[in-house]
Short mmCIF file of C-alpha atoms in Angstrom, two decimals:
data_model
loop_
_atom_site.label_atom_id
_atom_site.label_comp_id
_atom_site.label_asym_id
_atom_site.label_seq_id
_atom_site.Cartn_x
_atom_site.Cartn_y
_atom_site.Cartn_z
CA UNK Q 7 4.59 26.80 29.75
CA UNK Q 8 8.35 26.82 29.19
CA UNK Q 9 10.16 25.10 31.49
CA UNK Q 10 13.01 26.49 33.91
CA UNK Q 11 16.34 25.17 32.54
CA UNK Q 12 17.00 24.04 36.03
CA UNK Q 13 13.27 21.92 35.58
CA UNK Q 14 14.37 21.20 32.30
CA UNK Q 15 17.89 19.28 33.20
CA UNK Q 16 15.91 17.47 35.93
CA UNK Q 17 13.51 16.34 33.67
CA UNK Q 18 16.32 15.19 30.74
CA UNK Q 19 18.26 13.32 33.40
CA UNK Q 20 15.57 11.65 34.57
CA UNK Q 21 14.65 10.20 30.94
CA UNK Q 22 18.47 9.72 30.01
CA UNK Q 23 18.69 6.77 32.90
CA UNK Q 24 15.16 5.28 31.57
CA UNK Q 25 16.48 5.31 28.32
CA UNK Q 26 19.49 4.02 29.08
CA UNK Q 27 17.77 1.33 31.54
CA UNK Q 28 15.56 0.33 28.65
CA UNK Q 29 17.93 0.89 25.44
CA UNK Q 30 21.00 -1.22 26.57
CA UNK Q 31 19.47 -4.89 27.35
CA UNK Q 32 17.07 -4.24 24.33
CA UNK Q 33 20.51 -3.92 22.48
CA UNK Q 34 21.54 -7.08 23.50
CA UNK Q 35 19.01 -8.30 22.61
CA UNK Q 36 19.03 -7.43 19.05
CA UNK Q 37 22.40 -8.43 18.88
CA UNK Q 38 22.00 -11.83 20.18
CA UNK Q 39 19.23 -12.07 17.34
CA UNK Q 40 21.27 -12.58 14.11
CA UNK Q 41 23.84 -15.26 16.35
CA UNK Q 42 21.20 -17.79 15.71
CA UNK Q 43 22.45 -17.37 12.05
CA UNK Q 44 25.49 -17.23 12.84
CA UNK Q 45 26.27 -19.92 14.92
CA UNK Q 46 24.58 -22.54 12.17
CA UNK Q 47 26.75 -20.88 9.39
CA UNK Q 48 29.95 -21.67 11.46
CA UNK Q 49 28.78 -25.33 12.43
CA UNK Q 50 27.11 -26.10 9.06
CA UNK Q 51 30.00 -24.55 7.08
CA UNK Q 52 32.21 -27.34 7.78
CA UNK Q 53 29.78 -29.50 6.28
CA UNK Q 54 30.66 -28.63 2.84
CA UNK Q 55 29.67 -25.66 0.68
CA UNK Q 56 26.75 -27.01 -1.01
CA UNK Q 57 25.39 -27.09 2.51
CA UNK Q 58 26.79 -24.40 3.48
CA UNK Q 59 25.02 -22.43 0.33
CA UNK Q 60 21.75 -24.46 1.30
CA UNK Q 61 21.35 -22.58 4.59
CA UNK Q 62 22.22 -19.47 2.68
CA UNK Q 63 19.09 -20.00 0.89
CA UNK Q 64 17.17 -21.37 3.68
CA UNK Q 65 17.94 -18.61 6.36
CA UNK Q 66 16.85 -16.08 3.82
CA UNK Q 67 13.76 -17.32 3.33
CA UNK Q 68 13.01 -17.86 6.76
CA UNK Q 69 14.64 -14.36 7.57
CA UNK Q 70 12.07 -13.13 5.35
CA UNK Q 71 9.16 -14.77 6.75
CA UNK Q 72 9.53 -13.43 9.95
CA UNK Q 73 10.70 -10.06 9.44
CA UNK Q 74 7.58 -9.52 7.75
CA UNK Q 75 6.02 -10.21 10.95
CA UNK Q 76 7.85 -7.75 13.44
CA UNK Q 77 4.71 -6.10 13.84
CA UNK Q 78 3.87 -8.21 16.82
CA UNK Q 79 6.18 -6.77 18.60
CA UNK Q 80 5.64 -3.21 17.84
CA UNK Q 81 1.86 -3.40 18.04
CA UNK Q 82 2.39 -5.34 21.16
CA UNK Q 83 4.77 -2.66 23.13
CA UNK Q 84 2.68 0.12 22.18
CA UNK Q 85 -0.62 -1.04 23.21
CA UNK Q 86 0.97 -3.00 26.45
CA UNK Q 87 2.74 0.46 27.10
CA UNK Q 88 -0.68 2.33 27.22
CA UNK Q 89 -2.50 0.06 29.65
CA UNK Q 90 0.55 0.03 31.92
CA UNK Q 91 0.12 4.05 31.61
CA UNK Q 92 -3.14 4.26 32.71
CA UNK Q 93 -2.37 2.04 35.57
CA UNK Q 94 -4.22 -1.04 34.25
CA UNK Q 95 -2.11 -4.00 34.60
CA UNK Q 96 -4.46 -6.64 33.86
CA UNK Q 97 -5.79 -5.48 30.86
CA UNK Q 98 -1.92 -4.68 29.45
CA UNK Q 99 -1.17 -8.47 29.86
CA UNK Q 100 -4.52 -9.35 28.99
CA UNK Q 101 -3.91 -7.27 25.36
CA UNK Q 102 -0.53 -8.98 25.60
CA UNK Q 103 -1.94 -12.36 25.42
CA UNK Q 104 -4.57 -11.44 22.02
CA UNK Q 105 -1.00 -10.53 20.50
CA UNK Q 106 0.37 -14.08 21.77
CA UNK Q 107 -2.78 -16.08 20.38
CA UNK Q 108 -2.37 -13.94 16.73
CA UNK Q 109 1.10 -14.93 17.02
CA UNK Q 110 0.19 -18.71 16.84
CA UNK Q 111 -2.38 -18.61 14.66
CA UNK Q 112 -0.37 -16.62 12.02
CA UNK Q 113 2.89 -18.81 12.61
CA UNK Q 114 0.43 -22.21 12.24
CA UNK Q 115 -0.71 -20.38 9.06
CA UNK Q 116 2.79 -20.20 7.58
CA UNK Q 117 4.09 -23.48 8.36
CA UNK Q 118 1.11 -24.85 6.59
CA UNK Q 119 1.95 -22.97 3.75
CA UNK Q 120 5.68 -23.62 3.72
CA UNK Q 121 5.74 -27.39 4.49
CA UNK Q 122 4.35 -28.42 0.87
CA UNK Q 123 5.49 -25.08 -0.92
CA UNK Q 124 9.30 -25.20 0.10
CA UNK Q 125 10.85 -26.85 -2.96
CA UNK Q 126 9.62 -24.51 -4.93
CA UNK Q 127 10.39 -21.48 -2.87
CA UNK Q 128 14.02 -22.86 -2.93
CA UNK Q 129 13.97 -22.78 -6.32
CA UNK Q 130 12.70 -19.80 -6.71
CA UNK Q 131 14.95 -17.99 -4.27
CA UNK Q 132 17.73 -19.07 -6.56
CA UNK Q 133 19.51 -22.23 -5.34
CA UNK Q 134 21.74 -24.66 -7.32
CA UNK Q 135 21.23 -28.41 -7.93
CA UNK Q 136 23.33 -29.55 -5.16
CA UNK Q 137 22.27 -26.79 -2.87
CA UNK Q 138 18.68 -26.82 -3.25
CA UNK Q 139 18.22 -30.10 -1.39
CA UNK Q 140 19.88 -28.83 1.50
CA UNK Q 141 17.91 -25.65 1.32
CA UNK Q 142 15.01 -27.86 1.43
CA UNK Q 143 15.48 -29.76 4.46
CA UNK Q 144 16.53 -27.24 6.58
CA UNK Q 145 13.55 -25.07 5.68
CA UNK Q 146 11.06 -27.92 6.07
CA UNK Q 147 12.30 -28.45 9.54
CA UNK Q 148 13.15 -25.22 10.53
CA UNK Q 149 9.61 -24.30 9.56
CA UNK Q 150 8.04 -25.99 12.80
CA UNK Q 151 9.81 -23.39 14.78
CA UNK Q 152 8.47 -20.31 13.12
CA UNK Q 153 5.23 -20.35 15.56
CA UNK Q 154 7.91 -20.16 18.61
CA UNK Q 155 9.58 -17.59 16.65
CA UNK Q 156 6.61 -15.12 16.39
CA UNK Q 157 5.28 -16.15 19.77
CA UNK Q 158 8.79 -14.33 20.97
CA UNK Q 159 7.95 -11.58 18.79
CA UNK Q 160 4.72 -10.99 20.91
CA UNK Q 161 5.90 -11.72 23.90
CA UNK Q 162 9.17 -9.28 23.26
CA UNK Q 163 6.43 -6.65 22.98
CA UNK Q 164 4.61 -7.89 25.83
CA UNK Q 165 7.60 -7.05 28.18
CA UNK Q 166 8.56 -4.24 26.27
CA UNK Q 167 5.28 -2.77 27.37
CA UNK Q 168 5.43 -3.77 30.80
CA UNK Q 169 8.85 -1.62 30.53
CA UNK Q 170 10.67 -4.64 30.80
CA UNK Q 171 14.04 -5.11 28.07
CA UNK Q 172 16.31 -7.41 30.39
CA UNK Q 173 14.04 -10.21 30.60
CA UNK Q 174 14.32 -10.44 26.91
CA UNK Q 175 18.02 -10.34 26.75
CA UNK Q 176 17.99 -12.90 29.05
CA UNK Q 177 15.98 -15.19 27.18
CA UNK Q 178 18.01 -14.29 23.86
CA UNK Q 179 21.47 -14.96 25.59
CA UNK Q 180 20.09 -18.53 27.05
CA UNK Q 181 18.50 -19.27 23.67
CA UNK Q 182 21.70 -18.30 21.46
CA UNK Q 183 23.47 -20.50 23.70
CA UNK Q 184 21.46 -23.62 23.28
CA UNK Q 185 21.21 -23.30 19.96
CA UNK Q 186 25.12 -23.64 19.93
CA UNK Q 187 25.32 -26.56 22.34
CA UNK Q 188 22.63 -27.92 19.93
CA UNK Q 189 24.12 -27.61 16.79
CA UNK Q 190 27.26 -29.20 17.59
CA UNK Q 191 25.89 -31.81 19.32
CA UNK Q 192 23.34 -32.44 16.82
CA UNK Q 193 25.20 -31.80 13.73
CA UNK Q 194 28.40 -33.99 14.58
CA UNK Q 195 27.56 -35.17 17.29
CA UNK Q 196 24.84 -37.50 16.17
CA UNK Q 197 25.82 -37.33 12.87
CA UNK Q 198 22.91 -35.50 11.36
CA UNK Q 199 24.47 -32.91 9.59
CA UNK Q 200 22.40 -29.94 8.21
CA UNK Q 201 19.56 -31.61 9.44
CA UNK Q 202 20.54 -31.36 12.90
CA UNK Q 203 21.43 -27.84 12.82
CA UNK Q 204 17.52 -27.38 11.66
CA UNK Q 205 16.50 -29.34 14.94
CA UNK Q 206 18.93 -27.83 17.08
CA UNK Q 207 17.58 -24.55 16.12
CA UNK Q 208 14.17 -25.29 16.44
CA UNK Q 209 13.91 -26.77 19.89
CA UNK Q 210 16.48 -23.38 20.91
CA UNK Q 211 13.20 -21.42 19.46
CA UNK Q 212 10.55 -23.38 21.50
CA UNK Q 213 12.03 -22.69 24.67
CA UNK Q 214 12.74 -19.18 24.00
CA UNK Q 215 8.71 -19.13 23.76
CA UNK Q 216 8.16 -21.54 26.63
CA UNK Q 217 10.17 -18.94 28.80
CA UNK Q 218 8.66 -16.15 27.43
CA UNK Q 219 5.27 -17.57 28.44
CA UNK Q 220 6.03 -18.46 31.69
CA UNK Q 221 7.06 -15.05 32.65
CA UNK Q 222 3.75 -13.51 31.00
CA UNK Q 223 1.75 -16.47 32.22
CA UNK Q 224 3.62 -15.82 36.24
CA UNK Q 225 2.55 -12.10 35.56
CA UNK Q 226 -1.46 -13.20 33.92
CA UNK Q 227 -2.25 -15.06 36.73
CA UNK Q 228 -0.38 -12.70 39.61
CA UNK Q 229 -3.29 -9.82 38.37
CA UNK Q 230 -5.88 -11.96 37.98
CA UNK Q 231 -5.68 -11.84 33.44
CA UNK Q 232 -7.34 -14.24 31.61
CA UNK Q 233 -4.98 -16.27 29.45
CA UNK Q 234 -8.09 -17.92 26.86
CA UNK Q 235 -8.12 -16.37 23.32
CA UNK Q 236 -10.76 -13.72 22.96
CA UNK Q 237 -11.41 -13.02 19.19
CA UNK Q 238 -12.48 -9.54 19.64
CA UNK Q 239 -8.78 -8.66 20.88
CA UNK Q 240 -7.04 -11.05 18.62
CA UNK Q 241 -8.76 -9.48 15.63
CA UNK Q 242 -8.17 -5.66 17.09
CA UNK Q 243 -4.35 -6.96 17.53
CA UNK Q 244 -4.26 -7.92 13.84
CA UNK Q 245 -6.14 -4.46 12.48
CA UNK Q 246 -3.27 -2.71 14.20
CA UNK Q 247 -0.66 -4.53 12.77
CA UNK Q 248 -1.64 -4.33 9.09
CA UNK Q 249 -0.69 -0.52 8.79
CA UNK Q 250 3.12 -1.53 10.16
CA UNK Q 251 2.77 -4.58 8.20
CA UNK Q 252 2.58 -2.12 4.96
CA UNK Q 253 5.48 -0.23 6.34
CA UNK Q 254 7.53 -3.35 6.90
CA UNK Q 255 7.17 -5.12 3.78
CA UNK Q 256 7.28 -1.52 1.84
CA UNK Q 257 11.43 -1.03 3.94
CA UNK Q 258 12.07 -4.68 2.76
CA UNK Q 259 10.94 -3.93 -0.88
CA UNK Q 260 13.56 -0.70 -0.86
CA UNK Q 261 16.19 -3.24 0.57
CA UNK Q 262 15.43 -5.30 -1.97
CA UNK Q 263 15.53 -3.01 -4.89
CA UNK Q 264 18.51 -1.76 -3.83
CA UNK Q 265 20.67 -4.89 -4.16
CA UNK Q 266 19.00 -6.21 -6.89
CA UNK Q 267 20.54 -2.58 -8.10
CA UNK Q 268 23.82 -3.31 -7.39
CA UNK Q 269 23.74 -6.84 -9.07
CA UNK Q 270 23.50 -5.88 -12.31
CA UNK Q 271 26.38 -3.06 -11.36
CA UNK Q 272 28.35 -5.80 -11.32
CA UNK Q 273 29.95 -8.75 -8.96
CA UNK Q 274 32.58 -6.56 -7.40
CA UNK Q 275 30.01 -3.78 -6.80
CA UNK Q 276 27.45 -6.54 -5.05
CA UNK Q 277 30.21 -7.84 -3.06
CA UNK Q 278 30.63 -4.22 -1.35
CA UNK Q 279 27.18 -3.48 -0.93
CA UNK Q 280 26.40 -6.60 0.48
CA UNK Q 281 29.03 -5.68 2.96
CA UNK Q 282 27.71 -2.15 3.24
CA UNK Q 283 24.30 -3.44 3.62
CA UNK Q 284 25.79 -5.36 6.54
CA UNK Q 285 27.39 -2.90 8.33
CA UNK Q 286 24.63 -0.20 8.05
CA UNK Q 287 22.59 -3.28 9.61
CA UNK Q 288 24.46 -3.63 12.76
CA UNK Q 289 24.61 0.36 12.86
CA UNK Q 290 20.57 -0.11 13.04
CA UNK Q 291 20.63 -2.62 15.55
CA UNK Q 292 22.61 0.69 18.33
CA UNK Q 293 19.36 2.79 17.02
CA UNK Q 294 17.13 0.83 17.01
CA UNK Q 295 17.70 0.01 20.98
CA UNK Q 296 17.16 3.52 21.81
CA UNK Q 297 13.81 3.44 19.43
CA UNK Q 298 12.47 0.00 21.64
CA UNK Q 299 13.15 2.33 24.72
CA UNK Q 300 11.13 5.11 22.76
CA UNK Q 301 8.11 2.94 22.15
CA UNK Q 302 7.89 1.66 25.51
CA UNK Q 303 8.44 5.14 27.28
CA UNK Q 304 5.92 7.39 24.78
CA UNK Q 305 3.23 4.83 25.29
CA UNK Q 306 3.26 4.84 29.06
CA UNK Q 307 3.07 8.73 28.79
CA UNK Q 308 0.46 8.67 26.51
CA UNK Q 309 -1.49 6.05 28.26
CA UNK Q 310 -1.14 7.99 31.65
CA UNK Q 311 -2.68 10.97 30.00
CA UNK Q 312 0.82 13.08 29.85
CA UNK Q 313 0.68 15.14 27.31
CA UNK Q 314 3.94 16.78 28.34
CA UNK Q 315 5.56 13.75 29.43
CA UNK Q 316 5.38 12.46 25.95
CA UNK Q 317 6.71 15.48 24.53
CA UNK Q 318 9.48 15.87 26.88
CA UNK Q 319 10.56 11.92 25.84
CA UNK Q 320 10.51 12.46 22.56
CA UNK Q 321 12.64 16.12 22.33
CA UNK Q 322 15.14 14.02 24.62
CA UNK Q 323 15.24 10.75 22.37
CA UNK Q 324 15.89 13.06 19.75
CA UNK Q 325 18.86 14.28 21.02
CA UNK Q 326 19.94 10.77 21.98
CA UNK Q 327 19.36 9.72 18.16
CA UNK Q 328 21.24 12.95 16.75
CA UNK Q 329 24.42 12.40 19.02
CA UNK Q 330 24.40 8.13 18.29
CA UNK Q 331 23.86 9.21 14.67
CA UNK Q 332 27.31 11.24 14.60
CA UNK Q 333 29.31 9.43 17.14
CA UNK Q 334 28.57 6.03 15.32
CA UNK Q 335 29.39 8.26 11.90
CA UNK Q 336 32.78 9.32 13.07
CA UNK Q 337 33.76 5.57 14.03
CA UNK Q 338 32.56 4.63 10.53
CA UNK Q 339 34.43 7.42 8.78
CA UNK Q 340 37.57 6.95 11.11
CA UNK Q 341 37.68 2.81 11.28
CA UNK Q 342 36.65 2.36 7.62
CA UNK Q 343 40.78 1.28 6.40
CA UNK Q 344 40.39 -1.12 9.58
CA UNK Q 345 36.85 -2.74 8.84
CA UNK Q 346 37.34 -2.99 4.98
CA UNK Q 347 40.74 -5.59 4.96
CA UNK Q 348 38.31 -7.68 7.69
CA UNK Q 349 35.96 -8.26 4.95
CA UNK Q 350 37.27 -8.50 2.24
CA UNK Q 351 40.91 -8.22 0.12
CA UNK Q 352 39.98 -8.13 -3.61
CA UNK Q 353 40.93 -4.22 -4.38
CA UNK Q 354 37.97 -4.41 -6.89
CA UNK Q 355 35.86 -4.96 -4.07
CA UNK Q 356 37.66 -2.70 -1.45
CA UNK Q 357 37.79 0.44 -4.01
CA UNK Q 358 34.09 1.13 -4.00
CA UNK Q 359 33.97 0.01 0.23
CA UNK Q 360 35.86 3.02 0.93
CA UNK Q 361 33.47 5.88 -1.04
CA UNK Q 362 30.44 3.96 0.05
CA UNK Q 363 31.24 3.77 3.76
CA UNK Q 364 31.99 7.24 4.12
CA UNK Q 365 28.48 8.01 2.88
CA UNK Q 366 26.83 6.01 5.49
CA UNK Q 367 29.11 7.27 7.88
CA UNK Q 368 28.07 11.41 6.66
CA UNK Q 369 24.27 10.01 6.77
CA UNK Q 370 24.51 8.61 10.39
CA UNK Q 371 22.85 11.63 12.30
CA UNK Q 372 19.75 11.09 9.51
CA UNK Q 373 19.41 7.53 10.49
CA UNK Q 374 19.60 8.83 14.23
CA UNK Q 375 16.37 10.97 13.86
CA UNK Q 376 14.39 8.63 11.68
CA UNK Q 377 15.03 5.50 14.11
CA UNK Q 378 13.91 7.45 17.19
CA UNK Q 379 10.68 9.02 15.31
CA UNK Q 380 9.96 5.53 13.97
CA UNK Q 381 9.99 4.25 17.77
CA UNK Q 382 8.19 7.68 18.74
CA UNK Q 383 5.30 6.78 16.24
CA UNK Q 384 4.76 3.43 16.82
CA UNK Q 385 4.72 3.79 20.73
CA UNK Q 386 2.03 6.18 20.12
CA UNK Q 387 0.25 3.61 18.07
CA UNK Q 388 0.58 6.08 14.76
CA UNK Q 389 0.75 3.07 12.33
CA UNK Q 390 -1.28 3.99 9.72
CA UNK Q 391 0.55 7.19 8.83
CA UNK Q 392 4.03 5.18 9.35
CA UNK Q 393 2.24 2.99 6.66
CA UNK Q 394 1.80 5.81 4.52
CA UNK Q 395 4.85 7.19 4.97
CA UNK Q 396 7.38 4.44 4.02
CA UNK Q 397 4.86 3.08 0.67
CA UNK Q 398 5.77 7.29 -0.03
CA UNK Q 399 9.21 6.92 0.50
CA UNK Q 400 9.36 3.93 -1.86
CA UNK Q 401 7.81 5.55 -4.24
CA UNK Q 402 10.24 8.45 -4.53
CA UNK Q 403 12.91 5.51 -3.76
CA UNK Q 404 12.44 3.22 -6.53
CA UNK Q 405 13.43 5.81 -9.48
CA UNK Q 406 16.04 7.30 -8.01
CA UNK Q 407 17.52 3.67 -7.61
CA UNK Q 408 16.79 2.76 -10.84
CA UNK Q 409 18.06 5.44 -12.38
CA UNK Q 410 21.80 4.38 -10.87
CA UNK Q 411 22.41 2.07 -13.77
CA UNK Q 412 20.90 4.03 -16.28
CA UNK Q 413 22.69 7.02 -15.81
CA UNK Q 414 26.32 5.01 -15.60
CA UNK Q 415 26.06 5.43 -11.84
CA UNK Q 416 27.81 3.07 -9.03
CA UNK Q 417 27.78 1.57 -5.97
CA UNK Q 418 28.35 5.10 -3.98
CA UNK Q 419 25.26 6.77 -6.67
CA UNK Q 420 23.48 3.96 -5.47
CA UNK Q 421 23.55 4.40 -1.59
CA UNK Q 422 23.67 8.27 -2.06
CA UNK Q 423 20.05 6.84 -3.28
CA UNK Q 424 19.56 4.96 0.04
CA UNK Q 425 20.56 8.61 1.68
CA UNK Q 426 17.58 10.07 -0.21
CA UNK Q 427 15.35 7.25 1.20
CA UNK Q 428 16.66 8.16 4.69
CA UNK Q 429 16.03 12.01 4.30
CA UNK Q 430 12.73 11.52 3.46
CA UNK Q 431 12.08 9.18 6.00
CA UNK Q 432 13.50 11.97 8.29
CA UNK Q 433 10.98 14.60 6.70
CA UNK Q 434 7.97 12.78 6.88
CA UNK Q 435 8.31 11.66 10.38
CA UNK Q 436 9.39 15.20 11.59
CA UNK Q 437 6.44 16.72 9.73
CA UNK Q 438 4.31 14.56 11.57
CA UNK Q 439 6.33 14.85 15.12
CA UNK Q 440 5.51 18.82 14.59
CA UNK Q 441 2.18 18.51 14.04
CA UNK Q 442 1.60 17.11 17.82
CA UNK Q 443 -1.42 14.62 15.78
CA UNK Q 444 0.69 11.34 16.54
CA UNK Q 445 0.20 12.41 20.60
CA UNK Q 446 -3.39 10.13 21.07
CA UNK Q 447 -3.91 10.18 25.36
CA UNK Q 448 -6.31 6.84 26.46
CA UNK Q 449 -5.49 3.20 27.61
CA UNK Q 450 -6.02 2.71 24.10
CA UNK Q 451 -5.45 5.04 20.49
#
């Protein structure tokens, strides 16, 4: 039944301050993510630039490692989310915890595989003579904090589901801020240069998790949830992240395509797309905050048995995506002859910046949609057609990219590629929003 457009603005109000109570501290907490990487370049770039080009190699790597890995979060929020739904706390922190325990066991998994592997990885990812050492150490140490690193993953998701997002940007302001108080101290301080930074880093990243657990270990024993491992739910955690572990490694192989595109375009051309490829992250990052608030909100409904509820969310998320999408777009369009002199001031590189921005600024509202369906999806636990759908979009991805070069295309042929990607992102999602076969009611999909 069609609701009364008195119902109706009720019912959009009430989701725009959930959203808005959910989206903005999730934001933050994004943002306070790539800091970490940040703050080490600033402190370790004093060092010299063979260090400096060490951590290049190192972060990326690591970067990498546990991007591929993101799933724990969004399996976590989505399956928290539909406990918390059906009114069953203990078994949301109880599911929480299986996605904590996978979380170790995968991050003890790759630091045994990086420790003796990471010369050669450095090599392989590229790095000079007198970089490559550098590269080496800080992986080597940084590599004992990648099981904190995916334990916050999990227990991001855990509190996501509990409909929690300031928590997290608590945690992620306090950690960014050790890890600066660290560094320096470390790194000149004691004199132990990129080494330090590693270390500093690392212990930043254990008691990000050690907070983290506290709070879900306060909430685990306040409703009676057991915190052993139970390998029945550890192993159901892990089946549910391999479909958005396809999708995740299947965006980073388009990412990956597309600058290894616009290297052999040409030095000037990489230049500006690594710039693009920078802003059009931190676009993401607004988007993305609205598509946390998205899986944490659809869940709930879904897990409460709300049919309508769910549908409601996501037509209103939608219209949150579609109006970021084109107010970010028109500050892109209008700020591009600010942003492009902060980056950069070789002509050859600002020439193709100014073409290339404006695209991403006209494909904004198409980013809008997709980020908000993509949150949709995976708070109703849809992973295995997200799977499908992004190994799809590669697939149509991957020519048109490789054609750029072929046909004497440039950098603005090339993201006009990455536009493509988007738009069908954007139709496969919306086909499948239509269909109403993503909305699964239950405490569990």
């Amino acid at each position: 039944m069609t609701q009364a457009p008195a119902t109706r603005r009720r019912s959009d109000r009430r989701h725009d301050r959930e959203i808005i109570a959910l989206a903005l501290p999730a934001f933050g907490s994004l943002v306070a993510e790539p800091l970490f990487v940040m703050v080490d370049s600033a402190v370790i770039g004093h060092l010299g630039t063979s260090q400096l080009a060490g951590l290049g190699v190192a972060a990326g790597l690591l970067t990498t490692a546990v991007a591929v890995f993101v799933f724990l979060a969004y399996a976590t929020t989505a399956a928290v989310a539909r406990r918390v739904g059906a009114g069953d706390l203990p078994a949301a922190i109880r599911q929480g915890m299986d996605g904590i325990w996978l979380a170790l066991l995968l991050g003890a998994g790759v630091v045994a595989a990086v420790l003796p592997t990471a010369p050669w990885l450095v090599e392989a990812f590229g790095a000079s003579a007198t970089a490559a050492p550098h590269a080496t150490t800080y992986l080597r140490i940084s590599a004992l904090g990648i099981p904190a690193m995916l334990v916050v993953l999990a227990a991001t998701g855990v509190l996501r589901g509990l409909q929690d997002t300031k928590t997290p940007l608590y945690v992620a302001l306090g950690g960014f801020s050790a890890n600066a108080a660290l560094n320096v101290a470390l790194v000149y301080g004691a004199g132990l240069g990129i080494a330090g930074s590693a270390w500093g880093t690392v212990i930043a990243q254990c008691a990000m998790a050690a907070a983290y657990l506290a709070v879900v270990i306060r909430g685990a024993r306040r409703h009676g949830a057991s915190l052993r491992p139970d390998a029945a739910g550890i192993r159901a955690c892990a089946q549910a992240g391999v479909p958005l572990l396809v999708r995740t490694l299947s965006l980073r192989a388009v990412l990956m395509i597309a600058t290894a595109i616009a290297a052999r375009l040409g030095d000037a051309e990489v230049a500006a797309h690594q710039i693009v490829l920078t802003l059009w992250s931190l676009l993401a990052f607004t988007l993305d905050a609205i598509a946390i608030a998205g899986q944490a909100i659809i869940g709930r409904f879904l897990g409460a048995g709300d049919r309508d509820g769910a549908q409601a969310a996501c037509r209103r998320m939608i219209q949150w995506g579609i109006a970021s999408g084109l107010v970010l777009g028109v500050l892109v369009a209008l700020a591009r002859p600010v942003l492009i002199p902060l980056f950069t001031s070789d002509p050859a590189v600002q020439g193709p910046l100014l073409t290339t921005l404006l695209v991403v600024a006209v494909t904004q509202p198409i980013s809008g949609i997709v980020f908000i369906l993509d949150g949709v999806l995976m708070g109703a636990g849809d992973g295995p057609y997200l799977a499908w759908a992004m190994v799809l979009t590669l697939a149509l991805f991957a020519p048109a990219a490789l054609a750029v070069p072929a046909f004497g295309g440039g950098l603005v042929a090339l993201w006009w590629a990455m536009a493509l990607m988007m738009t069908v992102r954007m139709a496969t999602l919306w086909l499948r929003t239509r269909s109403g076969r993503w909305i699964v009611i239950g405490a569990s999909r």
